[in-house]
Coordinates of N, CA and C in Angstrom, one line a residue:
M629 N -10.7 -77.6 -17.9 CA -9.7 -78.4 -17.1 C -8.9 -79.3 -18.0
S630 N -7.6 -79.4 -17.9 CA -6.8 -80.2 -18.8 C -7.1 -81.7 -18.7
E631 N -6.7 -82.4 -19.7 CA -6.9 -83.9 -19.8 C -5.9 -84.5 -18.8
G632 N -6.4 -85.7 -18.3 CA -5.5 -86.5 -17.4 C -5.3 -85.8 -16.0
L633 N -6.1 -84.9 -15.6 CA -5.9 -84.2 -14.4 C -5.9 -85.2 -13.2
R634 N -6.8 -86.1 -13.2 CA -7.0 -87.1 -12.1 C -5.7 -87.9 -12.0
A635 N -5.1 -88.3 -13.1 CA -3.8 -89.1 -13.0 C -2.7 -88.3 -12.5
R636 N -2.7 -87.0 -13.0 CA -1.6 -86.1 -12.5 C -1.7 -85.8 -11.0
I637 N -2.9 -85.6 -10.5 CA -3.1 -85.4 -9.1 C -2.7 -86.6 -8.3
R638 N -3.1 -87.8 -8.8 CA -2.7 -89.0 -8.1 C -1.2 -89.2 -8.0
A639 N -0.5 -88.7 -9.0 CA 0.9 -88.8 -9.0 C 1.6 -87.7 -8.2
G640 N 0.8 -86.8 -7.7 CA 1.4 -85.7 -6.8 C 1.9 -84.5 -7.6
D641 N 1.3 -84.2 -8.7 CA 1.6 -83.1 -9.6 C 1.0 -81.8 -8.9
R642 N 1.9 -80.9 -8.4 CA 1.4 -79.8 -7.7 C 0.7 -78.8 -8.6
E643 N 1.2 -78.7 -9.8 CA 0.5 -77.8 -10.8 C -0.9 -78.3 -11.1
A644 N -1.0 -79.6 -11.2 CA -2.4 -80.1 -11.5 C -3.3 -79.8 -10.3
F645 N -2.8 -79.9 -9.1 CA -3.6 -79.7 -7.9 C -4.0 -78.2 -7.9
A646 N -3.0 -77.3 -8.3 CA -3.3 -75.9 -8.3 C -4.5 -75.6 -9.3
E647 N -4.4 -76.3 -10.4 CA -5.5 -76.2 -11.4 C -6.8 -76.7 -10.9
L648 N -6.8 -77.7 -10.1 CA -8.0 -78.2 -9.5 C -8.6 -77.2 -8.5
Y649 N -7.7 -76.6 -7.7 CA -8.1 -75.5 -6.8 C -8.7 -74.4 -7.5
E650 N -8.1 -73.9 -8.6 CA -8.6 -72.8 -9.3 C -10.0 -73.1 -9.9
S651 N -10.2 -74.3 -10.3 CA -11.5 -74.7 -10.9 C -12.6 -74.8 -9.9
Y652 N -12.3 -75.3 -8.7 CA -13.3 -75.7 -7.8 C -13.4 -75.0 -6.4
A653 N -12.4 -74.1 -6.1 CA -12.4 -73.5 -4.8 C -13.7 -72.8 -4.5
R654 N -14.2 -72.0 -5.5 CA -15.4 -71.3 -5.3 C -16.6 -72.2 -5.1
T655 N -16.6 -73.3 -5.8 CA -17.7 -74.3 -5.7 C -17.7 -74.9 -4.3
V656 N -16.5 -75.3 -3.8 CA -16.4 -75.9 -2.5 C -16.8 -74.9 -1.4
Y657 N -16.3 -73.7 -1.6 CA -16.7 -72.6 -0.6 C -18.2 -72.4 -0.5
N658 N -18.8 -72.3 -1.7 CA -20.3 -72.1 -1.7 C -21.0 -73.3 -1.0
H659 N -20.6 -74.5 -1.3 CA -21.2 -75.7 -0.7 C -21.0 -75.6 0.8
A660 N -19.8 -75.3 1.2 CA -19.6 -75.3 2.7 C -20.4 -74.2 3.3
F661 N -20.5 -73.1 2.7 CA -21.3 -72.0 3.3 C -22.8 -72.3 3.4
R662 N -23.3 -73.0 2.4 CA -24.7 -73.4 2.4 C -25.0 -74.4 3.6
L663 N -24.0 -75.2 3.9 CA -24.2 -76.2 4.9 C -23.9 -75.7 6.3
T664 N -23.1 -74.7 6.4 CA -22.7 -74.1 7.7 C -23.4 -72.8 8.0
G665 N -23.7 -72.0 7.0 CA -24.3 -70.7 7.2 C -23.3 -69.7 7.8
D666 N -22.0 -69.9 7.7 CA -21.0 -69.0 8.4 C -19.9 -68.8 7.4
W667 N -19.5 -67.6 7.1 CA -18.5 -67.3 6.1 C -17.1 -67.8 6.6
S668 N -16.8 -67.5 7.8 CA -15.5 -67.9 8.3 C -15.3 -69.5 8.4
V669 N -16.4 -70.1 8.9 CA -16.4 -71.6 8.9 C -16.3 -72.2 7.5
A670 N -17.0 -71.6 6.6 CA -16.9 -72.1 5.2 C -15.5 -72.0 4.6
E671 N -14.8 -70.9 5.0 CA -13.4 -70.8 4.5 C -12.6 -71.9 5.1
E672 N -12.8 -72.2 6.4 CA -12.0 -73.2 7.1 C -12.3 -74.6 6.4
V673 N -13.6 -74.8 6.2 CA -14.0 -76.1 5.5 C -13.3 -76.2 4.2
M674 N -13.3 -75.1 3.4 CA -12.7 -75.1 2.1 C -11.2 -75.5 2.2
G675 N -10.5 -74.8 3.1 CA -9.1 -75.1 3.3 C -8.9 -76.5 3.7
D676 N -9.7 -77.0 4.6 CA -9.5 -78.4 5.1 C -9.8 -79.4 4.0
T677 N -10.8 -79.0 3.2 CA -11.2 -79.9 2.1 C -10.0 -80.2 1.1
F678 N -9.4 -79.1 0.7 CA -8.3 -79.2 -0.3 C -7.0 -79.8 0.4
L679 N -6.8 -79.5 1.7 CA -5.7 -80.2 2.4 C -5.9 -81.7 2.5
D680 N -7.1 -82.1 2.8 CA -7.4 -83.5 2.9 C -7.4 -84.1 1.5
A681 N -7.8 -83.4 0.5 CA -7.8 -84.0 -0.9 C -6.4 -84.2 -1.3
W682 N -5.5 -83.3 -1.0 CA -4.1 -83.5 -1.3 C -3.5 -84.7 -0.6
R683 N -3.8 -84.8 0.7 CA -3.2 -85.9 1.5 C -3.8 -87.3 1.1
T684 N -5.0 -87.3 0.5 CA -5.6 -88.6 0.2 C -5.6 -88.8 -1.3
R685 N -4.8 -88.0 -2.1 CA -4.9 -88.0 -3.6 C -4.6 -89.4 -4.1
E686 N -3.8 -90.2 -3.5 CA -3.5 -91.6 -4.0 C -4.7 -92.5 -4.0
R687 N -5.7 -92.2 -3.2 CA -6.9 -93.0 -3.1 C -7.9 -92.8 -4.3
L688 N -7.6 -91.7 -5.1 CA -8.5 -91.4 -6.2 C -8.5 -92.6 -7.2
E689 N -9.7 -92.9 -7.6 CA -9.9 -94.0 -8.6 C -9.3 -93.5 -10.0
P690 N -8.7 -94.4 -10.8 CA -8.2 -94.0 -12.1 C -9.4 -93.6 -13.0
G691 N -9.1 -92.8 -14.0 CA -10.2 -92.4 -14.9 C -10.1 -90.9 -15.2
D692 N -11.1 -90.5 -16.1 CA -11.1 -89.1 -16.5 C -12.4 -88.3 -16.1
G693 N -13.1 -88.9 -15.1 CA -14.3 -88.3 -14.7 C -14.1 -87.0 -13.9
T694 N -15.1 -86.2 -13.8 CA -15.0 -85.0 -13.0 C -14.7 -85.2 -11.5
L695 N -13.9 -84.4 -10.9 CA -13.5 -84.5 -9.5 C -14.4 -83.7 -8.6
K696 N -15.4 -83.1 -9.2 CA -16.4 -82.3 -8.4 C -17.1 -83.2 -7.3
P697 N -17.6 -84.4 -7.6 CA -18.2 -85.2 -6.5 C -17.3 -85.5 -5.4
W698 N -16.1 -85.8 -5.8 CA -15.1 -86.2 -4.8 C -14.8 -85.0 -3.8
L699 N -14.6 -83.9 -4.4 CA -14.3 -82.7 -3.5 C -15.5 -82.3 -2.7
L700 N -16.7 -82.3 -3.2 CA -17.9 -82.0 -2.5 C -18.2 -83.0 -1.4
G701 N -17.9 -84.3 -1.7 CA -18.0 -85.3 -0.6 C -17.1 -85.0 0.5
V702 N -15.9 -84.7 0.3 CA -15.0 -84.3 1.4 C -15.5 -83.1 2.1
A703 N -15.9 -82.1 1.3 CA -16.4 -80.8 2.0 C -17.7 -81.1 2.8
T704 N -18.5 -82.0 2.4 CA -19.7 -82.3 3.2 C -19.3 -82.9 4.5
N705 N -18.4 -83.8 4.5 CA -17.9 -84.4 5.8 C -17.3 -83.3 6.7
K706 N -16.5 -82.5 6.1 CA -15.8 -81.4 6.9 C -16.9 -80.5 7.5
A707 N -17.9 -80.2 6.7 CA -19.0 -79.3 7.2 C -19.7 -80.0 8.3
R708 N -19.9 -81.3 8.2 CA -20.6 -82.0 9.3 C -19.8 -81.8 10.6
N709 N -18.5 -82.0 10.5 CA -17.6 -81.9 11.7 C -17.6 -80.5 12.2
A710 N -17.6 -79.5 11.3 CA -17.6 -78.1 11.7 C -18.9 -77.7 12.4
N711 N -20.0 -78.3 11.9 CA -21.3 -78.0 12.6 C -21.4 -78.6 13.9
R712 N -20.8 -79.8 14.1 CA -20.8 -80.4 15.4 C -20.0 -79.5 16.4
G713 N -18.8 -79.0 15.9 CA -18.0 -78.1 16.8 C -18.7 -76.9 17.1
I714 N -19.4 -76.3 16.2 CA -20.2 -75.1 16.5 C -21.3 -75.3 17.5
G715 N -21.9 -76.5 17.3 CA -23.0 -76.8 18.2 C -22.5 -77.0 19.7
R716 N -21.3 -77.6 19.8 CA -20.8 -77.7 21.2 C -20.4 -76.4 21.8
R717 N -19.8 -75.5 20.9 CA -19.3 -74.2 21.5 C -20.5 -73.3 21.7
L718 N -21.6 -73.4 21.0 CA -22.7 -72.5 21.1 C -24.0 -73.2 21.7
A719 N -23.7 -74.1 22.6 CA -24.9 -74.9 23.2 C -25.9 -74.0 23.8
F720 N -25.4 -72.9 24.3 CA -26.4 -72.0 25.0 C -27.4 -71.3 24.0
L721 N -27.1 -71.4 22.7 CA -28.0 -70.9 21.7 C -28.8 -72.0 21.0
A722 N -28.9 -73.1 21.7 CA -29.6 -74.2 21.1 C -31.0 -74.0 20.7
R723 N -31.6 -73.1 21.4 CA -33.0 -72.8 21.2 C -33.3 -71.9 20.0
R724 N -32.2 -71.3 19.5 CA -32.3 -70.4 18.3 C -32.3 -71.2 17.0
P725 N -32.9 -70.7 16.0 CA -32.9 -71.4 14.7 C -31.5 -71.6 14.2
A726 N -31.2 -72.7 13.5 CA -29.9 -72.9 12.9 C -29.7 -72.0 11.8
P727 N -28.4 -71.7 11.5 CA -28.0 -70.8 10.3 C -28.6 -71.3 9.0
D728 N -29.1 -70.4 8.2 CA -29.7 -70.8 7.0 C -28.9 -70.5 5.7
P729 N -28.5 -71.5 4.9 CA -27.8 -71.3 3.7 C -28.7 -70.4 2.7
V730 N -28.0 -69.8 1.8 CA -28.7 -69.0 0.8 C -29.5 -69.9 -0.1
A731 N -30.8 -69.5 -0.2 CA -31.7 -70.4 -0.9 C -31.8 -70.0 -2.4
D732 N -30.8 -70.3 -3.2 CA -30.9 -70.0 -4.6 C -31.6 -71.1 -5.4
F733 N -32.2 -72.1 -4.6 CA -33.1 -73.1 -5.2 C -34.5 -72.8 -4.8
A734 N -34.9 -71.6 -4.5 CA -36.2 -71.3 -4.1 C -37.3 -71.6 -5.1
D735 N -36.9 -71.6 -6.4 CA -37.9 -72.0 -7.4 C -38.3 -73.4 -7.3
E736 N -37.3 -74.3 -6.8 CA -37.6 -75.7 -6.6 C -38.5 -75.9 -5.4
A737 N -38.3 -75.1 -4.3 CA -39.0 -75.3 -3.1 C -40.2 -74.5 -2.9
A738 N -40.3 -73.3 -3.4 CA -41.4 -72.4 -3.2 C -42.1 -72.1 -4.5
G739 N -41.5 -72.4 -5.7 CA -42.2 -72.2 -6.9 C -41.9 -70.9 -7.6
R740 N -41.5 -69.8 -6.9 CA -41.3 -68.5 -7.5 C -40.1 -67.9 -6.9
I741 N -38.9 -67.8 -7.6 CA -37.7 -67.2 -7.1 C -37.8 -65.8 -6.8
D742 N -38.7 -65.1 -7.5 CA -38.9 -63.7 -7.4 C -39.9 -63.3 -6.3
D743 N -40.4 -64.3 -5.6 CA -41.3 -64.0 -4.5 C -40.5 -63.8 -3.2
A744 N -40.3 -62.6 -2.8 CA -39.4 -62.3 -1.6 C -39.8 -63.0 -0.4
R745 N -41.1 -63.0 -0.1 CA -41.6 -63.6 1.1 C -41.3 -65.1 1.2
R746 N -41.6 -65.8 0.1 CA -41.3 -67.2 0.0 C -39.9 -67.5 0.1
L747 N -39.0 -66.7 -0.5 CA -37.6 -66.9 -0.5 C -37.1 -66.8 1.0
A748 N -37.6 -65.8 1.7 CA -37.2 -65.6 3.1 C -37.7 -66.8 3.9
A749 N -38.9 -67.3 3.6 CA -39.4 -68.4 4.4 C -38.5 -69.6 4.2
V750 N -38.1 -69.9 2.9 CA -37.2 -71.0 2.6 C -35.9 -70.9 3.4
R751 N -35.3 -69.7 3.4 CA -34.1 -69.5 4.2 C -34.3 -69.9 5.6
T752 N -35.4 -69.4 6.2 CA -35.6 -69.6 7.6 C -35.8 -71.1 8.0
V753 N -36.5 -71.8 7.1 CA -36.8 -73.2 7.5 C -35.8 -74.2 7.0
F754 N -34.9 -73.8 6.2 CA -33.9 -74.8 5.7 C -33.2 -75.5 6.8
G755 N -32.8 -74.8 7.9 CA -32.1 -75.3 9.0 C -32.9 -76.3 9.8
R756 N -34.2 -76.4 9.5 CA -35.0 -77.4 10.2 C -35.0 -78.8 9.5
L757 N -34.5 -78.8 8.3 CA -34.4 -80.1 7.6 C -33.4 -81.0 8.3
R758 N -33.5 -82.3 8.1 CA -32.5 -83.2 8.6 C -31.2 -83.0 7.9
R759 N -30.1 -83.4 8.5 CA -28.8 -83.1 7.9 C -28.7 -83.7 6.5
G760 N -29.2 -85.0 6.4 CA -29.1 -85.6 5.0 C -29.9 -84.9 4.0
E761 N -31.0 -84.3 4.4 CA -31.9 -83.6 3.5 C -31.2 -82.3 3.0
Q762 N -30.6 -81.6 4.0 CA -29.8 -80.4 3.6 C -28.7 -80.7 2.6
E763 N -28.0 -81.8 2.9 CA -26.9 -82.2 2.1 C -27.3 -82.5 0.7
V764 N -28.3 -83.3 0.5 CA -28.7 -83.8 -0.8 C -29.3 -82.6 -1.6
L765 N -30.0 -81.6 -1.0 CA -30.4 -80.4 -1.7 C -29.2 -79.6 -2.1
A766 N -28.3 -79.4 -1.2 CA -27.1 -78.6 -1.6 C -26.3 -79.2 -2.7
L767 N -26.2 -80.5 -2.7 CA -25.4 -81.2 -3.8 C -26.2 -81.2 -5.1
C768 N -27.4 -81.6 -5.1 CA -28.2 -81.9 -6.3 C -28.8 -80.6 -6.9
V769 N -29.2 -79.7 -6.1 CA -29.9 -78.5 -6.6 C -29.0 -77.3 -6.7
W770 N -28.2 -77.1 -5.6 CA -27.3 -75.9 -5.7 C -26.0 -76.2 -6.5
S771 N -25.4 -77.4 -6.3 CA -24.1 -77.6 -6.9 C -24.2 -78.4 -8.2
G772 N -25.4 -78.8 -8.6 CA -25.7 -79.3 -9.9 C -25.2 -80.7 -10.1
L773 N -25.0 -81.5 -9.1 CA -24.6 -82.9 -9.3 C -25.8 -83.7 -9.7
D774 N -25.5 -84.7 -10.6 CA -26.6 -85.7 -10.9 C -26.7 -86.7 -9.8
Y775 N -27.7 -87.6 -9.9 CA -27.9 -88.6 -8.8 C -26.7 -89.4 -8.6
A776 N -26.0 -89.9 -9.6 CA -24.9 -90.7 -9.4 C -23.7 -90.0 -8.8
Q777 N -23.5 -88.8 -9.2 CA -22.4 -88.0 -8.6 C -22.7 -87.7 -7.1
A778 N -24.0 -87.3 -6.8 CA -24.4 -87.1 -5.4 C -24.2 -88.3 -4.6
A779 N -24.5 -89.5 -5.2 CA -24.4 -90.7 -4.4 C -22.9 -91.0 -4.1
E780 N -22.0 -90.7 -5.1 CA -20.6 -90.8 -4.9 C -20.1 -89.9 -3.8
A781 N -20.6 -88.6 -3.8 CA -20.2 -87.6 -2.8 C -20.6 -88.0 -1.4
M782 N -21.8 -88.6 -1.3 CA -22.4 -88.9 0.0 C -22.1 -90.3 0.5
G783 N -21.6 -91.1 -0.4 CA -21.4 -92.5 -0.1 C -22.6 -93.3 0.2
I784 N -23.7 -93.0 -0.6 CA -24.9 -93.7 -0.4 C -25.4 -94.2 -1.8
P785 N -26.4 -95.2 -1.9 CA -26.9 -95.6 -3.2 C -27.6 -94.5 -3.9
V786 N -27.7 -94.7 -5.3 CA -28.4 -93.7 -6.1 C -29.8 -93.7 -5.7
G787 N -30.4 -94.8 -5.5 CA -31.8 -94.8 -5.1 C -32.1 -94.0 -3.8
T788 N -31.2 -94.1 -2.9 CA -31.3 -93.3 -1.7 C -31.3 -91.8 -2.0
V789 N -30.4 -91.4 -2.9 CA -30.4 -90.0 -3.3 C -31.7 -89.6 -3.8
R790 N -32.3 -90.4 -4.7 CA -33.5 -90.0 -5.4 C -34.6 -89.8 -4.3
S791 N -34.8 -90.8 -3.5 CA -35.9 -90.8 -2.5 C -35.6 -89.7 -1.5
R792 N -34.4 -89.5 -1.0 CA -34.1 -88.4 -0.1 C -34.3 -87.0 -0.6
L793 N -34.0 -86.8 -1.9 CA -34.2 -85.5 -2.5 C -35.6 -85.3 -2.7
S794 N -36.4 -86.3 -3.0 CA -37.9 -86.1 -3.2 C -38.5 -85.7 -1.8
R795 N -38.1 -86.4 -0.8 CA -38.6 -86.1 0.5 C -38.2 -84.7 1.0
A796 N -36.9 -84.4 0.7 CA -36.4 -83.1 1.2 C -37.1 -81.9 0.5
R797 N -37.4 -82.0 -0.8 CA -38.1 -81.0 -1.5 C -39.5 -80.8 -1.0
A798 N -40.2 -82.0 -0.7 CA -41.5 -81.9 -0.2 C -41.6 -81.3 1.2
R799 N -40.6 -81.7 2.0 CA -40.6 -81.2 3.4 C -40.3 -79.7 3.4
L800 N -39.3 -79.3 2.6 CA -38.9 -77.9 2.6 C -40.1 -77.1 2.1
R801 N -40.8 -77.6 1.1 CA -42.0 -76.8 0.6 C -43.1 -76.7 1.7
K802 N -43.3 -77.8 2.4 CA -44.3 -77.8 3.5 C -43.9 -76.8 4.6
L803 N -42.6 -76.9 5.0 CA -42.1 -76.0 6.1 C -42.2 -74.6 5.7
A804 N -41.9 -74.3 4.5 CA -41.9 -72.9 4.0 C -43.3 -72.4 4.0
E805 N -44.3 -73.2 3.6 CA -45.7 -72.8 3.7 C -46.1 -72.5 5.1
Q806 N -45.7 -73.4 6.0 CA -46.0 -73.2 7.4 C -45.4 -71.9 8.0
R807 N -44.2 -71.7 7.5 CA -43.5 -70.4 8.0 C -44.3 -69.2 7.5
L808 N -44.8 -69.2 6.3 CA -45.5 -68.1 5.8 C -46.8 -67.9 6.6
A809 N -47.4 -69.0 7.0 CA -48.6 -68.9 7.8 C -48.3 -68.3 9.1
E810 N -47.2 -68.7 9.7 CA -46.8 -68.2 11.0 C -46.5 -66.7 11.0
E811 N -45.9 -66.3 9.9 CA -45.5 -64.9 9.8 C -46.7 -63.9 9.9
K812 N -47.9 -64.4 9.5 CA -49.1 -63.6 9.5 C -49.5 -63.4 11.0
K813 N -49.1 -64.3 11.9 CA -49.5 -64.2 13.3 C -48.4 -63.5 14.2
E814 N -47.2 -63.4 13.6 CA -46.1 -62.9 14.4 C -46.1 -61.3 14.5
P815 N -45.8 -60.7 15.6 CA -45.6 -59.3 15.7 C -44.3 -58.9 15.0
P816 N -44.2 -57.7 14.6 CA -42.9 -57.2 14.0 C -41.8 -57.3 15.0
H817 N -40.5 -57.5 14.5 CA -39.4 -57.5 15.4 C -39.1 -56.2 16.0
R818 N -38.6 -56.2 17.2 CA -38.2 -54.9 17.8 C -37.1 -54.3 17.1
H819 N -37.0 -53.0 17.1 CA -35.9 -52.2 16.5 C -34.6 -52.6 17.1
G820 N -33.6 -52.9 16.3 CA -32.3 -53.3 16.8 C -32.1 -54.7 17.1
E821 N -33.2 -55.5 17.0 CA -33.1 -57.0 17.3 C -32.2 -57.6 16.2
V822 N -31.3 -58.4 16.6 CA -30.3 -59.0 15.7 C -31.0 -60.3 15.2
Q823 N -31.0 -60.4 13.9 CA -31.5 -61.6 13.2 C -30.5 -62.2 12.3
R824 N -30.1 -63.4 12.5 CA -29.1 -64.0 11.7 C -29.5 -64.1 10.2
E825 N -30.8 -64.3 10.0 CA -31.4 -64.4 8.7 C -31.1 -63.2 7.8
A826 N -31.0 -62.0 8.5 CA -30.8 -60.8 7.8 C -29.5 -60.8 7.0
A827 N -28.5 -61.5 7.5 CA -27.2 -61.6 6.8 C -27.3 -62.3 5.5
F828 N -28.2 -63.3 5.5 CA -28.4 -64.1 4.3 C -29.2 -63.3 3.3
A829 N -30.2 -62.6 3.8 CA -31.1 -61.8 3.0 C -30.3 -60.7 2.2
A830 N -29.3 -60.2 2.8 CA -28.5 -59.1 2.2 C -27.6 -59.6 1.1
L831 N -27.4 -60.9 1.0 CA -26.5 -61.5 0.0 C -27.2 -61.6 -1.4
P832 N -26.5 -61.1 -2.4 CA -27.1 -61.3 -3.8 C -27.1 -62.8 -4.1
I833 N -28.2 -63.3 -4.6 CA -28.3 -64.7 -4.9 C -27.3 -65.1 -6.0
Q834 N -27.1 -64.2 -7.0 CA -26.3 -64.5 -8.1 C -24.9 -64.9 -7.7
E835 N -24.4 -64.4 -6.6 CA -23.0 -64.6 -6.2 C -22.8 -66.1 -5.9
F836 N -23.9 -66.8 -5.6 CA -23.8 -68.2 -5.1 C -24.3 -69.1 -6.2
Q837 N -24.6 -68.6 -7.4 CA -25.0 -69.5 -8.5 C -23.8 -69.9 -9.3
E838 N -23.8 -71.1 -9.8 CA -22.6 -71.6 -10.6 C -23.1 -72.6 -11.5
D839 N -22.4 -72.7 -12.6 CA -22.7 -73.7 -13.6 C -22.3 -75.1 -13.2
P840 N -23.1 -76.1 -13.4 CA -22.7 -77.5 -13.0 C -21.5 -77.9 -13.9
R841 N -20.6 -78.6 -13.3 CA -19.4 -79.1 -14.1 C -19.6 -80.6 -14.4

């Protein structure tokens, strides 16, 4: 990414903003998908994120730091709003598990990324975490933000990020283990039964991995 991008964006340079989009569109989409579990909603969140970023560009602080925390912070808020809207429209499905983001951090939560059963369990229980726990895992583990950057994105103190991430990892690990125990007692699904988790299981994990910026 070119030097002085932040200043150029603050000044309304459209070429600079296009450069920003090319650099982070995939990152923002992946983050939105992890928090919403829906491809079409993630696309809307991504579009709204960059639209809002352009509209509020003059609020950017001066400097040369990465713009990734800023964009993911906007995307996190947009995903929250999108999830609220989905919840209202689909209230009749309230008893069903929430959509589960792709768990490419299964090594953090379950210990072995190549363990298919544990990976599936992590996918299933991720939606049971509190919203803040989901967000801090998505930002720090998936998107590669450090504590300070995640704090900037979420608008909370660094210490809160540290403690929330620790609790989220512990709770996710516990829920995944409980899910594995439950699976031993559950009868197999009926033929043709629609499972939302299957859509995530079919996705290659590599598609959602990205290098931290």
